[in-house]
Amino acid sequence: MDREQFYTLMQSDESLDYEAYLNCARLLSCQKPFDQLANRDELQFQIVHQVEELWMKLAAYTLLEIDEQLAERQSFRVLTLFERVNRVIDLMTQQLGLLETMSPKDYQTIRLQLGNGSGQESPGFRVLLRMAPHLWRTFKTHYLEAQGRTVESVYDSQYAHDETYAVAEALAEFDERFQKFRAYHILLIHRSIGMGSASLKGRPVELLEAGARHQFFPELWAIRAQMTDRWGAAYGRVRDSIAQPRTGVCPMGHGRTDAA
């Protein structure tokens, strides 16, 4: 195929309504010109990260509405919106897999194009990190304090599987999905440049792993361990085996279980 011919066809002049509505001409010009790409994999690298920013923009926009709906205790709407955010995060995680099709050597060529930039400077990523504390304060104010409840009572002593519990679990699900996204990103770094190297900031890449262990809503994770320890204190940490003995009387009354 004639590359130049198809390069031209890949552009848009917004002569059609669909192209104009999506602002295709501007959108398709956000990547480097074909003749300036460092290698044949750079277009993929740039598009994946640009799309990641768009997904994070949608997630952040939706989280703003979730915060407002939490304040109004519109729980069903909150749950629906969290499902949207979680699907967005899943898409973000899945599309990182495209970058695994690059060889480490090809990535090094692309990496030189980043200057001192790194994923930690992503505007969408930084916004999402700043939103989580606000979501927690709104949930705590309108779902816990307003009802004289605590995380412990919602999950254990007054457990009712009600709307407060459902919303708390939606927060935990969002937290878990985002942690998986960060963990997958760490694995991608392992595969691309290794974890023993220095980052573009000159810091050991291992520092990124500490960030991947960050939790948005630690109280929702801590309660699980607290409950398990409390239950364990009641029934004991060492329990009798549930396995049936190999000898003696069969529990169903069919005689002995050992061989004659």
PDB file of C-alpha atoms in Angstrom, residues 63 66 70 74-87 89 132 135-136 139 143 154-155 161-179 216-217 220-221 224:
ATOM      1  CA  LEU A  63     -16.882  11.435  40.441  1.00  0.00           C
ATOM      2  CA  ILE A  66     -21.121  11.083  42.594  1.00  0.00           C
ATOM      3  CA  LEU A  70     -23.818  11.333  47.940  1.00  0.00           C
ATOM      4  CA  GLN A  74     -29.364   9.470  46.036  1.00  0.00           C
ATOM      5  CA  SER A  75     -27.934   6.007  46.598  1.00  0.00           C
ATOM      6  CA  PHE A  76     -29.233   4.285  43.468  1.00  0.00           C
ATOM      7  CA  ARG A  77     -27.771   7.015  41.286  1.00  0.00           C
ATOM      8  CA  VAL A  78     -24.498   6.780  43.206  1.00  0.00           C
ATOM      9  CA  LEU A  79     -24.301   3.033  42.549  1.00  0.00           C
ATOM     10  CA  THR A  80     -25.020   3.484  38.833  1.00  0.00           C
ATOM     11  CA  LEU A  81     -22.374   6.169  38.479  1.00  0.00           C
ATOM     12  CA  PHE A  82     -19.781   4.132  40.334  1.00  0.00           C
ATOM     13  CA  GLU A  83     -20.434   1.281  37.904  1.00  0.00           C
ATOM     14  CA  ARG A  84     -19.619   3.694  35.074  1.00  0.00           C
ATOM     15  CA  VAL A  85     -16.392   4.815  36.747  1.00  0.00           C
ATOM     16  CA  ASN A  86     -15.363   1.226  37.441  1.00  0.00           C
ATOM     17  CA  ARG A  87     -15.889   0.241  33.812  1.00  0.00           C
ATOM     18  CA  ILE A  89     -10.975   2.081  35.037  1.00  0.00           C
ATOM     19  CA  ALA A 132     -10.903  10.458  46.892  1.00  0.00           C
ATOM     20  CA  LEU A 135     -15.697  11.480  48.434  1.00  0.00           C
ATOM     21  CA  TRP A 136     -14.883   9.925  51.795  1.00  0.00           C
ATOM     22  CA  PHE A 139     -19.946   9.711  52.546  1.00  0.00           C
ATOM     23  CA  TYR A 143     -24.222   8.276  55.439  1.00  0.00           C
ATOM     24  CA  VAL A 154     -22.423  -0.817  59.041  1.00  0.00           C
ATOM     25  CA  TYR A 155     -20.268  -3.890  58.463  1.00  0.00           C
ATOM     26  CA  HIS A 161     -26.949  -4.999  53.953  1.00  0.00           C
ATOM     27  CA  ASP A 162     -28.736  -1.680  53.473  1.00  0.00           C
ATOM     28  CA  GLU A 163     -28.047   1.295  51.206  1.00  0.00           C
ATOM     29  CA  THR A 164     -25.225   2.594  53.397  1.00  0.00           C
ATOM     30  CA  TYR A 165     -23.484  -0.764  53.157  1.00  0.00           C
ATOM     31  CA  ALA A 166     -24.049  -0.875  49.379  1.00  0.00           C
ATOM     32  CA  VAL A 167     -22.569   2.599  48.902  1.00  0.00           C
ATOM     33  CA  ALA A 168     -19.610   1.733  51.158  1.00  0.00           C
ATOM     34  CA  GLU A 169     -18.941  -1.328  49.015  1.00  0.00           C
ATOM     35  CA  ALA A 170     -19.157   0.817  45.868  1.00  0.00           C
ATOM     36  CA  LEU A 171     -16.436   3.031  47.328  1.00  0.00           C
ATOM     37  CA  ALA A 172     -14.337  -0.045  48.118  1.00  0.00           C
ATOM     38  CA  GLU A 173     -14.868  -1.402  44.604  1.00  0.00           C
ATOM     39  CA  PHE A 174     -13.705   1.867  43.065  1.00  0.00           C
ATOM     40  CA  ASP A 175     -10.660   1.793  45.348  1.00  0.00           C
ATOM     41  CA  GLU A 176      -9.876  -1.827  44.377  1.00  0.00           C
ATOM     42  CA  ARG A 177     -10.203  -1.193  40.630  1.00  0.00           C
ATOM     43  CA  PHE A 178      -7.865   1.778  40.828  1.00  0.00           C
ATOM     44  CA  GLN A 179      -5.327  -0.233  42.829  1.00  0.00           C
ATOM     45  CA  PHE A 216      -8.258   5.689  48.855  1.00  0.00           C
ATOM     46  CA  PHE A 217     -10.452   4.549  51.737  1.00  0.00           C
ATOM     47  CA  LEU A 220     -13.086   0.284  54.505  1.00  0.00           C
ATOM     48  CA  TRP A 221     -10.145  -2.103  54.254  1.00  0.00           C
ATOM     49  CA  ARG A 224     -12.299  -6.380  57.433  1.00  0.00           C
TER      50      ARG A 224
END
